[in-house]
Amino acid sequence: MSRIAYVNGQYVPHAEASVHVEDRGYQFADGVYEVCAIADGRLLDETGHLDRLDRSLRELRIDPPVPRTALRIIMRQMIRLNRVRHGIIYLQITRGVAPRDHFFPDSDVPSSLVMTARAVDPVRAAARAEKGIAVLSRPDIRWGRPDIKSVSLLPNILAKQEARDAGCDEAWFIDANGFVTEGGSTNAWIVTTDNQVITRDLGRILAGITRAGIIRAAKGENIPIIERPFSLDDAIGAKEAFISSATAFATPVISIDGQKIGNGKPGQITQRLRAAYMQQAIADAKD
Ligand code: PDD
């Protein structure tokens, strides 16, 4: 079956989908994005992702290319056209196409919108969650606004590739004070030996939508969540650790820098939180 992409008002064959060479996303990474999971043909945490998209656009002073109602229709059309039951939608908005100049273009230049959708094998994803992943710590060399979901991801891709080269699956960024900020494309969590579930407080991290969903789901499970900095040493000495994102949900971390976390197996609290989050996200998903 041929894949379809959405590019500035048109549904086009994925293989032929393209943007102009002077799109500011291409030349300046002047744009933002969202990744939203699809389960059983429905979008998970859609409102959270669209709210964060609005915020990212506002922070960068990019006008939305279409109203939210249209965005929601296009996303659903993409799921249908690509016949995705389980997978992800990728949505990117840039400041549009204009002759290369660092200054913003005139206000009549429309922002660009592209979307892709692809299937992800839920069995493979679940197997990964059952096995757990390995993490490599890397210095957090990102700019001062990681709260904006910008397409400017060079430090993230470099750190993640270094992790892969070391046989790991994700990188955890460490700030100048030795505290974990977040993962290359995920939020970071630990469970201490006295069962405190800790994730970095908002500010110097992306406000993960899955992170927020897990915090909500944890309330229903009577599992208190503490939002505060934790160090790399805290993480290595933790009983459990995990990552969260729209693609990983909650996925256990079983080693950091080659050192076993807990008994080196996915932790019980992590698995409870993953199940509670999934149940909540699926129950909340709208048609
Ligand atoms: N990444 N932190 C970073 C740096 C991220 O890039 C992401 C998401 C998250 C988790 O956010 P959320 O729970 O809203 O997905 C945290 C997406 C999945 C990506 O870049 O592919």
GROMACS .gro file of C-alpha atoms and ligand atoms in nm:
model
  308
    1MET     CA    1   0.000   0.000   0.000
    2SER     CA    2   0.143   0.341  -0.094
    3ARG     CA    3   0.202   0.594   0.182
    4ILE     CA    4   0.058   0.942   0.166
    5ALA     CA    5   0.209   1.261   0.308
    6TYR     CA    6   0.041   1.596   0.366
    7VAL     CA    7   0.228   1.902   0.237
    8ASN     CA    8   0.078   2.250   0.258
    9GLY     CA    9  -0.281   2.169   0.170
   10GLN     CA   10  -0.223   1.860  -0.043
   11TYR     CA   11  -0.219   1.486   0.012
   12VAL     CA   12   0.064   1.351  -0.203
   13PRO     CA   13   0.244   1.018  -0.251
   14HIS     CA   14   0.502   0.995   0.027
   15ALA     CA   15   0.785   0.923  -0.219
   16GLU     CA   16   0.714   1.249  -0.402
   17ALA     CA   17   0.645   1.472  -0.102
   18SER     CA   18   0.881   1.770  -0.093
   19VAL     CA   19   0.921   2.123   0.037
   20HIS     CA   20   1.089   2.423  -0.119
   21VAL     CA   21   1.470   2.459  -0.081
   22GLU     CA   22   1.412   2.794   0.088
   23ASP     CA   23   1.175   2.661   0.349
   24ARG     CA   24   1.305   2.810   0.674
   25GLY     CA   25   1.278   2.474   0.844
   26TYR     CA   26   1.533   2.339   0.597
   27GLN     CA   27   1.768   2.639   0.615
   28PHE     CA   28   1.740   2.755   0.978
   29ALA     CA   29   1.561   2.473   1.164
   30ASP     CA   30   1.306   2.752   1.212
   31GLY     CA   31   1.011   2.535   1.304
   32VAL     CA   32   0.840   2.311   1.555
   33TYR     CA   33   0.696   1.962   1.556
   34GLU     CA   34   0.482   1.710   1.740
   35VAL     CA   35   0.471   1.332   1.745
   36CYS     CA   36   0.141   1.177   1.844
   37ALA     CA   37   0.081   0.805   1.898
   38ILE     CA   38  -0.199   0.620   1.721
   39ALA     CA   39  -0.355   0.319   1.897
   40ASP     CA   40  -0.641   0.131   1.737
   41GLY     CA   41  -0.669   0.405   1.476
   42ARG     CA   42  -0.711   0.680   1.738
   43LEU     CA   43  -0.479   0.957   1.849
   44LEU     CA   44  -0.348   0.939   2.206
   45ASP     CA   45  -0.320   1.259   2.415
   46GLU     CA   46  -0.424   1.466   2.112
   47THR     CA   47  -0.532   1.773   2.312
   48GLY     CA   48  -0.206   1.779   2.508
   49HIS     CA   49   0.001   1.760   2.191
   50LEU     CA   50  -0.200   2.032   2.016
   51ASP     CA   51  -0.185   2.257   2.324
   52ARG     CA   52   0.193   2.216   2.337
   53LEU     CA   53   0.215   2.282   1.961
   54ASP     CA   54   0.027   2.611   2.011
   55ARG     CA   55   0.267   2.705   2.288
   56SER     CA   56   0.578   2.623   2.082
   57LEU     CA   57   0.441   2.833   1.794
   58ARG     CA   58   0.363   3.125   2.027
   59GLU     CA   59   0.709   3.114   2.185
   60LEU     CA   60   0.870   3.134   1.838
   61ARG     CA   61   0.615   3.384   1.700
   62ILE     CA   62   0.509   3.154   1.415
   63ASP     CA   63   0.147   3.190   1.303
   64PRO     CA   64  -0.050   2.862   1.294
   65PRO     CA   65  -0.092   2.759   0.927
   66VAL     CA   66  -0.448   2.632   0.986
   67PRO     CA   67  -0.689   2.643   1.281
   68ARG     CA   68  -0.693   2.352   1.526
   69THR     CA   69  -1.019   2.215   1.387
   70ALA     CA   70  -0.856   2.178   1.043
   71LEU     CA   71  -0.544   2.024   1.195
   72ARG     CA   72  -0.755   1.761   1.368
   73ILE     CA   73  -0.934   1.678   1.042
   74ILE     CA   74  -0.604   1.646   0.851
   75MET     CA   75  -0.460   1.418   1.119
   76ARG     CA   76  -0.760   1.188   1.097
   77GLN     CA   77  -0.749   1.190   0.719
   78MET     CA   78  -0.380   1.091   0.736
   79ILE     CA   79  -0.461   0.798   0.963
   80ARG     CA   80  -0.731   0.685   0.718
   81LEU     CA   81  -0.532   0.736   0.398
   82ASN     CA   82  -0.231   0.552   0.540
   83ARG     CA   83  -0.450   0.286   0.705
   84VAL     CA   84  -0.258   0.311   1.034
   85ARG     CA   85  -0.398   0.117   1.327
   86HIS     CA   86  -0.094   0.143   1.552
   87GLY     CA   87   0.176   0.396   1.483
   88ILE     CA   88   0.258   0.764   1.490
   89ILE     CA   89   0.172   1.093   1.325
   90TYR     CA   90   0.456   1.340   1.269
   91LEU     CA   91   0.352   1.701   1.225
   92GLN     CA   92   0.589   1.988   1.146
   93ILE     CA   93   0.526   2.360   1.112
   94THR     CA   94   0.793   2.602   0.993
   95ARG     CA   95   0.803   2.978   0.943
   96GLY     CA   96   0.747   2.920   0.570
   97VAL     CA   97   0.932   2.980   0.245
   98ALA     CA   98   1.124   3.304   0.187
   99PRO     CA   99   1.459   3.417   0.040
  100ARG     CA  100   1.729   3.322   0.291
  101ASP     CA  101   1.760   3.598   0.550
  102HIS     CA  102   1.803   3.562   0.925
  103PHE     CA  103   1.530   3.818   0.992
  104PHE     CA  104   1.171   3.693   0.994
  105PRO     CA  105   1.001   3.716   0.652
  106ASP     CA  106   0.707   3.955   0.594
  107SER     CA  107   0.399   3.868   0.795
  108ASP     CA  108   0.210   3.764   0.476
  109VAL     CA  109   0.444   3.464   0.426
  110PRO     CA  110   0.235   3.162   0.533
  111SER     CA  111   0.384   2.907   0.767
  112SER     CA  112   0.441   2.558   0.621
  113LEU     CA  113   0.266   2.244   0.744
  114VAL     CA  114   0.373   1.889   0.668
  115MET     CA  115   0.250   1.562   0.815
  116THR     CA  116   0.344   1.198   0.782
  117ALA     CA  117   0.192   0.889   0.941
  118ARG     CA  118   0.348   0.549   0.981
  119ALA     CA  119   0.268   0.216   1.134
  120VAL     CA  120   0.466   0.084   1.431
  121ASP     CA  121   0.451  -0.285   1.519
  122PRO     CA  122   0.285  -0.293   1.866
  123VAL     CA  123   0.423  -0.642   1.934
  124ARG     CA  124   0.782  -0.526   1.879
  125ALA     CA  125   0.723  -0.214   2.092
  126ALA     CA  126   0.579  -0.426   2.375
  127ALA     CA  127   0.874  -0.668   2.349
  128ARG     CA  128   1.112  -0.374   2.393
  129ALA     CA  129   0.921  -0.266   2.703
  130GLU     CA  130   0.944  -0.618   2.842
  131LYS     CA  131   1.317  -0.638   2.788
  132GLY     CA  132   1.413  -0.283   2.888
  133ILE     CA  133   1.671  -0.053   2.732
  134ALA     CA  134   2.027   0.065   2.795
  135VAL     CA  135   2.107   0.434   2.848
  136LEU     CA  136   2.431   0.629   2.799
  137SER     CA  137   2.481   0.962   2.979
  138ARG     CA  138   2.597   1.259   2.775
  139PRO     CA  139   2.656   1.625   2.866
  140ASP     CA  140   2.353   1.846   2.801
  141ILE     CA  141   2.492   2.089   2.543
  142ARG     CA  142   2.152   2.207   2.416
  143TRP     CA  143   2.031   2.566   2.394
  144GLY     CA  144   1.847   2.725   2.685
  145ARG     CA  145   1.494   2.658   2.558
  146PRO     CA  146   1.444   2.280   2.544
  147ASP     CA  147   1.085   2.350   2.658
  148ILE     CA  148   1.009   2.448   2.296
  149LYS     CA  149   0.956   2.147   2.069
  150SER     CA  150   1.184   2.286   1.799
  151VAL     CA  151   1.301   2.084   1.498
  152SER     CA  152   1.653   2.201   1.585
  153LEU     CA  153   1.772   1.869   1.727
  154LEU     CA  154   2.147   1.849   1.653
  155PRO     CA  155   2.260   1.789   2.014
  156ASN     CA  156   1.985   1.529   2.050
  157ILE     CA  157   2.075   1.332   1.739
  158LEU     CA  158   2.447   1.346   1.818
  159ALA     CA  159   2.389   1.220   2.172
  160LYS     CA  160   2.154   0.946   2.054
  161GLN     CA  161   2.398   0.830   1.789
  162GLU     CA  162   2.678   0.820   2.049
  163ALA     CA  163   2.446   0.607   2.261
  164ARG     CA  164   2.382   0.372   1.972
  165ASP     CA  165   2.754   0.351   1.891
  166ALA     CA  166   2.807   0.242   2.254
  167GLY     CA  167   2.542  -0.031   2.218
  168CYS     CA  168   2.274   0.172   2.400
  169ASP     CA  169   1.922   0.276   2.302
  170GLU     CA  170   1.887   0.625   2.450
  171ALA     CA  171   2.107   0.907   2.581
  172TRP     CA  172   2.034   1.090   2.906
  173PHE     CA  173   2.146   1.449   2.917
  174ILE     CA  174   2.339   1.560   3.227
  175ASP     CA  175   2.345   1.930   3.316
  176ALA     CA  176   2.645   2.128   3.447
  177ASN     CA  177   2.553   2.035   3.807
  178GLY     CA  178   2.550   1.661   3.742
  179PHE     CA  179   2.169   1.635   3.729
  180VAL     CA  180   1.976   1.443   3.465
  181THR     CA  181   1.759   1.671   3.253
  182GLU     CA  182   1.592   1.431   3.007
  183GLY     CA  183   1.660   1.186   2.727
  184GLY     CA  184   1.755   1.261   2.368
  185SER     CA  185   1.391   1.213   2.270
  186THR     CA  186   1.224   1.110   2.597
  187ASN     CA  187   1.172   1.224   2.956
  188ALA     CA  188   1.373   1.051   3.229
  189TRP     CA  189   1.243   0.890   3.549
  190ILE     CA  190   1.381   0.692   3.843
  191VAL     CA  191   1.233   0.495   4.132
  192THR     CA  192   1.452   0.517   4.443
  193THR     CA  193   1.522   0.226   4.678
  194ASP     CA  194   1.257   0.374   4.912
  195ASN     CA  195   1.003   0.374   4.627
  196GLN     CA  196   1.002   0.746   4.546
  197VAL     CA  197   0.916   0.802   4.179
  198ILE     CA  198   1.113   1.105   4.060
  199THR     CA  199   1.121   1.296   3.733
  200ARG     CA  200   1.291   1.627   3.659
  201ASP     CA  201   1.079   1.936   3.729
  202LEU     CA  202   0.968   2.147   3.432
  203GLY     CA  203   1.183   2.435   3.314
  204ARG     CA  204   1.498   2.297   3.153
  205ILE     CA  205   1.321   2.008   2.982
  206LEU     CA  206   1.046   1.946   2.730
  207ALA     CA  207   0.711   1.923   2.907
  208GLY     CA  208   0.642   1.571   2.783
  209ILE     CA  209   0.277   1.497   2.715
  210THR     CA  210   0.332   1.133   2.813
  211ARG     CA  211   0.509   1.256   3.129
  212ALA     CA  212   0.196   1.457   3.218
  213GLY     CA  213  -0.023   1.155   3.138
  214ILE     CA  214   0.186   0.929   3.363
  215ILE     CA  215   0.162   1.180   3.648
  216ARG     CA  216  -0.218   1.179   3.610
  217ALA     CA  217  -0.238   0.800   3.584
  218ALA     CA  218  -0.013   0.764   3.891
  219LYS     CA  219  -0.269   0.952   4.102
  220GLY     CA  220  -0.528   0.684   4.023
  221GLU     CA  221  -0.275   0.420   4.132
  222ASN     CA  222  -0.192   0.609   4.454
  223ILE     CA  223   0.170   0.634   4.344
  224PRO     CA  224   0.306   0.979   4.442
  225ILE     CA  225   0.532   1.144   4.184
  226ILE     CA  226   0.806   1.385   4.289
  227GLU     CA  227   0.913   1.645   4.032
  228ARG     CA  228   1.269   1.747   4.119
  229PRO     CA  229   1.623   1.718   3.987
  230PHE     CA  230   1.804   1.388   4.043
  231SER     CA  231   2.170   1.320   3.977
  232LEU     CA  232   2.334   1.063   3.752
  233ASP     CA  233   2.456   0.891   4.072
  234ASP     CA  234   2.097   0.884   4.203
  235ALA     CA  235   1.992   0.721   3.875
  236ILE     CA  236   2.267   0.459   3.881
  237GLY     CA  237   2.181   0.377   4.243
  238ALA     CA  238   1.806   0.364   4.176
  239LYS     CA  239   1.587   0.058   4.207
  240GLU     CA  240   1.418   0.126   3.873
  241ALA     CA  241   1.448   0.375   3.590
  242PHE     CA  242   1.241   0.443   3.280
  243ILE     CA  243   1.184   0.677   2.988
  244SER     CA  244   0.859   0.825   2.860
  245SER     CA  245   0.746   0.961   2.525
  246ALA     CA  246   0.467   0.933   2.270
  247THR     CA  247   0.661   0.651   2.104
  248ALA     CA  248   0.806   0.475   2.413
  249PHE     CA  249   0.506   0.531   2.649
  250ALA     CA  250   0.687   0.417   2.967
  251THR     CA  251   0.981   0.193   2.879
  252PRO     CA  252   1.209   0.047   3.149
  253VAL     CA  253   1.578   0.136   3.162
  254ILE     CA  254   1.788  -0.161   3.280
  255SER     CA  255   2.136  -0.009   3.259
  256ILE     CA  256   2.301   0.334   3.262
  257ASP     CA  257   2.662   0.372   3.145
  258GLY     CA  258   2.699  -0.005   3.159
  259GLN     CA  259   2.586  -0.027   3.523
  260LYS     CA  260   2.284  -0.238   3.609
  261ILE     CA  261   1.979  -0.059   3.747
  262GLY     CA  262   1.830  -0.257   4.037
  263ASN     CA  263   1.845  -0.624   3.943
  264GLY     CA  264   1.893  -0.537   3.576
  265LYS     CA  265   1.532  -0.623   3.490
  266PRO     CA  266   1.230  -0.397   3.421
  267GLY     CA  267   1.087  -0.275   3.751
  268GLN     CA  268   0.741  -0.342   3.893
  269ILE     CA  269   0.646   0.022   3.951
  270THR     CA  270   0.752   0.108   3.595
  271GLN     CA  271   0.532  -0.169   3.459
  272ARG     CA  272   0.237  -0.057   3.672
  273LEU     CA  273   0.276   0.300   3.552
  274ARG     CA  274   0.303   0.189   3.189
  275ALA     CA  275  -0.016  -0.016   3.216
  276ALA     CA  276  -0.207   0.260   3.399
  277TYR     CA  277  -0.094   0.524   3.148
  278MET     CA  278  -0.188   0.307   2.848
  279GLN     CA  279  -0.531   0.232   2.991
  280GLN     CA  280  -0.599   0.599   3.060
  281ALA     CA  281  -0.469   0.723   2.722
  282ILE     CA  282  -0.677   0.468   2.529
  283ALA     CA  283  -0.989   0.545   2.737
  284ASP     CA  284  -0.945   0.921   2.677
  285ALA     CA  285  -0.878   0.896   2.301
  286LYS     CA  286  -1.144   1.071   2.091
  287ASP     CA  287  -1.268   0.970   1.747
  288PDD     N1  288   1.017   1.315   2.136
  288PDD     N2  289   1.200   1.510   2.565
  288PDD     C1  290   1.242   1.525   2.438
  288PDD     C2  291   1.371   1.594   2.413
  288PDD     C3  292   1.163   1.476   2.332
  288PDD     O1  293   1.204   1.494   2.205
  288PDD     C4  294   1.042   1.409   2.361
  288PDD     C5  295   0.953   1.357   2.252
  288PDD     C6  296   1.003   1.394   2.495
  288PDD     C7  297   0.875   1.326   2.534
  288PDD     O2  298   0.762   1.405   2.501
  288PDD     P1  299   0.621   1.341   2.469
  288PDD     O3  300   0.586   1.256   2.585
  288PDD     O4  301   0.531   1.455   2.453
  288PDD     O5  302   0.638   1.256   2.344
  288PDD     C8  303   1.084   1.448   2.594
  288PDD     C9  304   0.943   1.270   2.022
  288PDD    C10  305   0.868   1.143   2.046
  288PDD    C11  306   1.036   1.263   1.903
  288PDD     O6  307   1.118   1.353   1.892
  288PDD     O7  308   1.025   1.171   1.819
   0.00000   0.00000   0.00000
